[in-house]
Coordinates of C-alpha atoms in Angstrom, one line a residue:
X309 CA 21.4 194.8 -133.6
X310 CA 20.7 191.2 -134.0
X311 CA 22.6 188.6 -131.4
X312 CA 22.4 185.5 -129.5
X313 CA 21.8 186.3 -125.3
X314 CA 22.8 183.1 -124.6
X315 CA 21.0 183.5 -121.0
X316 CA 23.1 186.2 -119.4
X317 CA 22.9 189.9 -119.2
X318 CA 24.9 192.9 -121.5
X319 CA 26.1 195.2 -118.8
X320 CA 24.1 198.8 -119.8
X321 CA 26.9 201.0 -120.4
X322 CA 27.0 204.8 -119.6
X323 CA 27.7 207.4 -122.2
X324 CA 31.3 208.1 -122.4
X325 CA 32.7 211.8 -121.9
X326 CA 34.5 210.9 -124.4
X327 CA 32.2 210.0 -127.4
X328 CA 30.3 213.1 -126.2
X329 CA 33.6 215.5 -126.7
X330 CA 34.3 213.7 -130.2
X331 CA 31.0 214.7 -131.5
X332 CA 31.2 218.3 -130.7
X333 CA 34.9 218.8 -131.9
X334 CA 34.2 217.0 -135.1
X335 CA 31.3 219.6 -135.4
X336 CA 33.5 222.3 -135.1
X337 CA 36.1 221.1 -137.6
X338 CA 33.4 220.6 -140.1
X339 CA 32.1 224.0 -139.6
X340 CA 34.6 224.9 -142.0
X341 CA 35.0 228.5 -142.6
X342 CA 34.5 231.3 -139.8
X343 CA 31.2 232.6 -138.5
X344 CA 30.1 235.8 -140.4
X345 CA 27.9 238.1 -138.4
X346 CA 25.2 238.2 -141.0
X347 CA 25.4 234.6 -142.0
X348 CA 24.4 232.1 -139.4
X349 CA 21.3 231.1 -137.5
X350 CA 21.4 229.5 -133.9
X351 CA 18.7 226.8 -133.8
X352 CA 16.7 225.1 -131.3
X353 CA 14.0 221.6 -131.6
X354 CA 12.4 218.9 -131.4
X355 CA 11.5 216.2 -133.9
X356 CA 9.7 213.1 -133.1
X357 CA 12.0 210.1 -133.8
X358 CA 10.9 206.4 -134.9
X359 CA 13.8 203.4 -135.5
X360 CA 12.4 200.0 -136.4
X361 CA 14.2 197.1 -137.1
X362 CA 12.5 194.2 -139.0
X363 CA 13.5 190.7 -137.8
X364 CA 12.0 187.6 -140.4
X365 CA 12.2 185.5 -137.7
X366 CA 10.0 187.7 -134.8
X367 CA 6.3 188.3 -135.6
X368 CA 6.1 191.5 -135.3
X369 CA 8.6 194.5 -136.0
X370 CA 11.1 196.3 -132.7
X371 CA 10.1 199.7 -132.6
X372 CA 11.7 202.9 -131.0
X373 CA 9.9 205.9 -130.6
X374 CA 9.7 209.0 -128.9
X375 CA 10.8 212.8 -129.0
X376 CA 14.7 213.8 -129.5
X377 CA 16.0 217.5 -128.6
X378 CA 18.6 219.5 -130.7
X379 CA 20.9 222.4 -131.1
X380 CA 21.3 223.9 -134.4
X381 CA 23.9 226.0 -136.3
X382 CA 23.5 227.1 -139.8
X383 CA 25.8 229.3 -142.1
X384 CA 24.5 230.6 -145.3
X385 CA 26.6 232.3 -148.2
X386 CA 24.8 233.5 -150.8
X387 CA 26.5 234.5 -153.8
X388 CA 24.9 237.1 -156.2
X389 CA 22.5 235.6 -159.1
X390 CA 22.7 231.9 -159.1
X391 CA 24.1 230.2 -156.1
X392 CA 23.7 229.4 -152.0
X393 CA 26.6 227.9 -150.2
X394 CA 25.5 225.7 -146.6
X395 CA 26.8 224.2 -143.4
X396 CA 24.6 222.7 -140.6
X397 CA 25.6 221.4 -138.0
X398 CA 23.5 220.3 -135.3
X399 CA 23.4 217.9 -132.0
X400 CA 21.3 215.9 -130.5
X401 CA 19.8 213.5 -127.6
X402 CA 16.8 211.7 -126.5
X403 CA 15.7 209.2 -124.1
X404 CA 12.6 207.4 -126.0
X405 CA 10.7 203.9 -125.5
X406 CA 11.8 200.6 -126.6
X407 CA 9.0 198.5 -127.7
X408 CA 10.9 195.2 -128.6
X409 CA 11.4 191.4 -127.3
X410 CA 14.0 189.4 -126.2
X411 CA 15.6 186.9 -128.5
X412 CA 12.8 184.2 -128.1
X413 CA 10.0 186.8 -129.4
X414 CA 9.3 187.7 -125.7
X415 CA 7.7 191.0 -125.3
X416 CA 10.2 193.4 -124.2
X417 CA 10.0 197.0 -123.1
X418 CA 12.5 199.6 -121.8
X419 CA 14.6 203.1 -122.7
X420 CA 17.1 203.7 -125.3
X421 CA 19.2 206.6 -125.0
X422 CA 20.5 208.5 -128.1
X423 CA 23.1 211.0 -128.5
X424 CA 25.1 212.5 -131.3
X425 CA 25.8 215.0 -134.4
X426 CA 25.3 215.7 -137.7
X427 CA 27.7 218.2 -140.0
X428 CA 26.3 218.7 -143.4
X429 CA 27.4 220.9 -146.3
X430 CA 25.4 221.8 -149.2
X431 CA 25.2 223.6 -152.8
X432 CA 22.1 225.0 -154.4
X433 CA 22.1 226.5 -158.0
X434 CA 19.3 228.6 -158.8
X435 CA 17.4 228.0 -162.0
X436 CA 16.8 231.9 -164.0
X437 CA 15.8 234.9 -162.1
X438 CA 13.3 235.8 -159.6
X439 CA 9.7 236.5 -160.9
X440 CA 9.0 240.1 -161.2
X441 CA 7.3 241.1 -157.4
X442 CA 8.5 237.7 -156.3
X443 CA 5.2 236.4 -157.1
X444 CA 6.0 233.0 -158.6
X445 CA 9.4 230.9 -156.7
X446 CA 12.5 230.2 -158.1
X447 CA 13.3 226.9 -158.8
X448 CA 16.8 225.2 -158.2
X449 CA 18.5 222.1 -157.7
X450 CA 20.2 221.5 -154.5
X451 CA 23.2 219.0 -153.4
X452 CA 24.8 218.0 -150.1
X453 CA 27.4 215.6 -148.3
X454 CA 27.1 215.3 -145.1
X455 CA 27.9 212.9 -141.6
X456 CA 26.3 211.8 -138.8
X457 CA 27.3 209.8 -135.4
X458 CA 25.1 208.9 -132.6
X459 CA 25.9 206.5 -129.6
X460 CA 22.3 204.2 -129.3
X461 CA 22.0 202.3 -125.9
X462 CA 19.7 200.0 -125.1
X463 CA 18.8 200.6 -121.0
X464 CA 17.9 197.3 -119.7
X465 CA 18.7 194.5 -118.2
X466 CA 20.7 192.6 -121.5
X467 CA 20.5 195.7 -123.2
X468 CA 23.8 197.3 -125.0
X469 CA 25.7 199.8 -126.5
X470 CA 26.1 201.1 -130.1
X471 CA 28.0 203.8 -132.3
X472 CA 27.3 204.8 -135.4
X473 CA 29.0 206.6 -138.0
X474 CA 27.2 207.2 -141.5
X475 CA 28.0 209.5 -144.4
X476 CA 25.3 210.5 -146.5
X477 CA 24.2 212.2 -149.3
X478 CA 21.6 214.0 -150.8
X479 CA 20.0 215.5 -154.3
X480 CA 16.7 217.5 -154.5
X481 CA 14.8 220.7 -156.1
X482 CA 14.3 223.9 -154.4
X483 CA 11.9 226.9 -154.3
X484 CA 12.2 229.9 -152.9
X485 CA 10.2 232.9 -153.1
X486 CA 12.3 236.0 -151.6
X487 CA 14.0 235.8 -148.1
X488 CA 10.1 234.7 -146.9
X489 CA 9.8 231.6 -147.7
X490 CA 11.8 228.3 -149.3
X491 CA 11.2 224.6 -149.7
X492 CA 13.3 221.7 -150.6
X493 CA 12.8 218.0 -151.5
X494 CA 14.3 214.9 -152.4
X495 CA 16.4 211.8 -152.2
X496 CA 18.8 210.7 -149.5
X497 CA 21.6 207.8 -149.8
X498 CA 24.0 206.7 -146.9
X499 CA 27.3 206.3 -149.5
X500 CA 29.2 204.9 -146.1
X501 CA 28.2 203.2 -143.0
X502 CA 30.0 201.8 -139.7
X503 CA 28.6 200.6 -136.7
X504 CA 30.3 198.9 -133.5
X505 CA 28.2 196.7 -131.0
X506 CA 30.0 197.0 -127.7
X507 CA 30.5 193.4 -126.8
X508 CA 33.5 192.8 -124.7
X509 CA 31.7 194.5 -121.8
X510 CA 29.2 191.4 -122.4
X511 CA 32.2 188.7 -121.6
X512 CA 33.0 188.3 -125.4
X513 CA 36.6 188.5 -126.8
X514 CA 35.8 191.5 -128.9
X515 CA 33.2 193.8 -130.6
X516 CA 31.7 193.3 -133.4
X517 CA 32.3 196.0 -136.5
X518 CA 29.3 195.8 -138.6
X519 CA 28.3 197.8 -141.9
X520 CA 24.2 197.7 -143.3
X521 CA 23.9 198.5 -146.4
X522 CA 22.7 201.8 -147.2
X523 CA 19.2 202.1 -148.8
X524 CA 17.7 205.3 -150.6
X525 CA 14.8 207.1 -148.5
X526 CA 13.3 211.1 -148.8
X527 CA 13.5 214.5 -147.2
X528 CA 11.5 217.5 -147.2
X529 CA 11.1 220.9 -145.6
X530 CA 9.7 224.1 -145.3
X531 CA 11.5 226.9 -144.0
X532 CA 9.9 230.3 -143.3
X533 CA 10.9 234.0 -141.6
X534 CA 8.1 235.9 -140.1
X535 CA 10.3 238.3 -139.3
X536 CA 14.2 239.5 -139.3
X537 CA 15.0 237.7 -136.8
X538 CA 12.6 234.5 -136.4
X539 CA 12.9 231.9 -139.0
X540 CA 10.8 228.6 -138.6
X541 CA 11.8 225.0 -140.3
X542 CA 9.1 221.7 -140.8
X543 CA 11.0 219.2 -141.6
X544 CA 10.7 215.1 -142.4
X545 CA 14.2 212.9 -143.0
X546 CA 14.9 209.6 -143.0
X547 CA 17.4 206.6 -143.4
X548 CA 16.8 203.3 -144.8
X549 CA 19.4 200.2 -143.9
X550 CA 19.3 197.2 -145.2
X551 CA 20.8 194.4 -143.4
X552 CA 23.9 193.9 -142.7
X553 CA 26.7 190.7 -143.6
X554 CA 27.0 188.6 -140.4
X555 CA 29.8 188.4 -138.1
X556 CA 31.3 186.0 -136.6
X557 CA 32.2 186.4 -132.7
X558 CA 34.0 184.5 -130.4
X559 CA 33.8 184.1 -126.6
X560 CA 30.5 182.5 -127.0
X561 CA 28.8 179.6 -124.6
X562 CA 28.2 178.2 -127.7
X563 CA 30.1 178.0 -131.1
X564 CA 30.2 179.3 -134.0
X565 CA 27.7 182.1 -133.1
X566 CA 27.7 185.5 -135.5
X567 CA 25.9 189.1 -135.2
X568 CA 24.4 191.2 -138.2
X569 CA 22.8 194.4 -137.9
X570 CA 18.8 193.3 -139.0
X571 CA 17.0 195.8 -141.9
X572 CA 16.5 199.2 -140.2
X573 CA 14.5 202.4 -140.7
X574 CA 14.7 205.4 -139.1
X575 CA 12.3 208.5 -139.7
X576 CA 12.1 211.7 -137.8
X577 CA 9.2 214.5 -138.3
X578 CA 10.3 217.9 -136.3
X579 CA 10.7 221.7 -136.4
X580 CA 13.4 224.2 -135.2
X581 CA 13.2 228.0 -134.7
X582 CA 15.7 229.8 -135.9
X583 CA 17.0 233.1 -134.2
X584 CA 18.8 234.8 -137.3
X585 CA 21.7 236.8 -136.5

């Protein structure tokens, strides 16, 4: 996020308990009907995470990278013939560098810690029948809805704290060929965003509620089962933001002053194993 320092420090702020218990819960309620003994997978990863934000008035772009660790669950129902019903849920952390600068343009580099959840739930309808001796894949067209929250904070001296809560959706084709192999791909849209910039802790009168506009961006992945019980996913998935309407604060050193959240991109490359049970 994009605000005046006005020469004094943002306190770093620890992750709450609290956010952290949120996220969970709200994965469970979205988990929506009960586990089925042949239907889920339990998941474990790591995806290599990148989150730029592009500033117009800074020469070069602030860039955070590193890896970021997960937990999966997935529950598949599939219905005879033409259709697969899925939920995934999944959370999340990471510690990864900040390559950035200070509000002059001064180099700047430190830590950012994430932490969140995602709950998703899709439709795919299949397109005719399988080939005969599954040797060509069947084609579908799959849909989801889905939200994610993550708490980002910036671990520095004038760093800060930020939520996030987006809601997204996506629309793609689908191949599968059997239970050995499938692939999906397509387009991404976050239909609702909501971010909070933890100010007050900074000696301002309030945080600031900002909302970037949600841009399309891609997905794709490969998921395959060696076995019964192994299944592995490649994935890439993205979000594109662009930037948000400026807010005005007070409690400044100096008035007016306003925040915006500046044009943003985050992109993640990673795979999970699956243990199917």
């Amino acid at each position: 996020m994009r605000f005046p320092l006005f020469n004094h420090c943002i306190n770093n702020k620890r992750l709450s308990a609290s956010f952290i218990t949120k996220a969970v819960v709200l994965l469970l309620l979205l988990s929506g009907s009960p586990l089925k003994a042949a239907d889920y997978q339990l998941g474990a990863g790591v995806e290599y995470f990148s989150w730029r934000e592009y500033i117009a008035t800074c020469p070069r772009i602030l860039e955070e990278r590193g890896p970021r660790f997960f937990l999966s669950l997935n529950e598949v129902d599939h219905e005879p013939g033409k259709w697969d019903y899925r939920f995934q849920g999944k959370v999340y952390a990471a510690a990864v560098l900040y390559d950035g600068f200070y509000q002059n343009c001064a180099p700047l580099t430190a830590t950012t810690t994430y932490i969140g959840a995602i709950a998703e739930a899709g439709i795919t309808r299949w397109l005719g029948e399988p080939s005969p001796r599954q040797r060509l894949p069947q084609l579908g067209i799959n849909f989801g809805l889905g939200f994610d929250t993550w708490r980002r904070t910036i671990v520095t001296s004038g760093g800060y704290s930020e939520d996030y809560a987006i809601g997204f959706a996506r629309l793609g084709l689908a191949a599968k060929r059997g239970k050995d192999w499938s692939a999906q791909a397509g387009i991404k849209h976050p239909f609702s965003t909501y971010e909070v910039a933890h100010l007050q802790a900074a000696g301002f009168s309030s945080d600031a509620v900002l909302r970037p506009k949600g841009a399309y961006s891609y997905f794709a992945n490969i998921k395959y089962q060696p076995s019964r019980r192994y299944t592995l996913l490649i994935y890439y998935d993205g979000y594109r933001f662009n930037a948000s309407d400026s807010v005005p604060i007070s409690g400044c050193p100096t008035s007016p002053c306003a925040v915006h959240q500046p044009t943003s991109h985050q992109d993640t490359v990673g795979f999970t194993l699956f243990w199917n049970q």
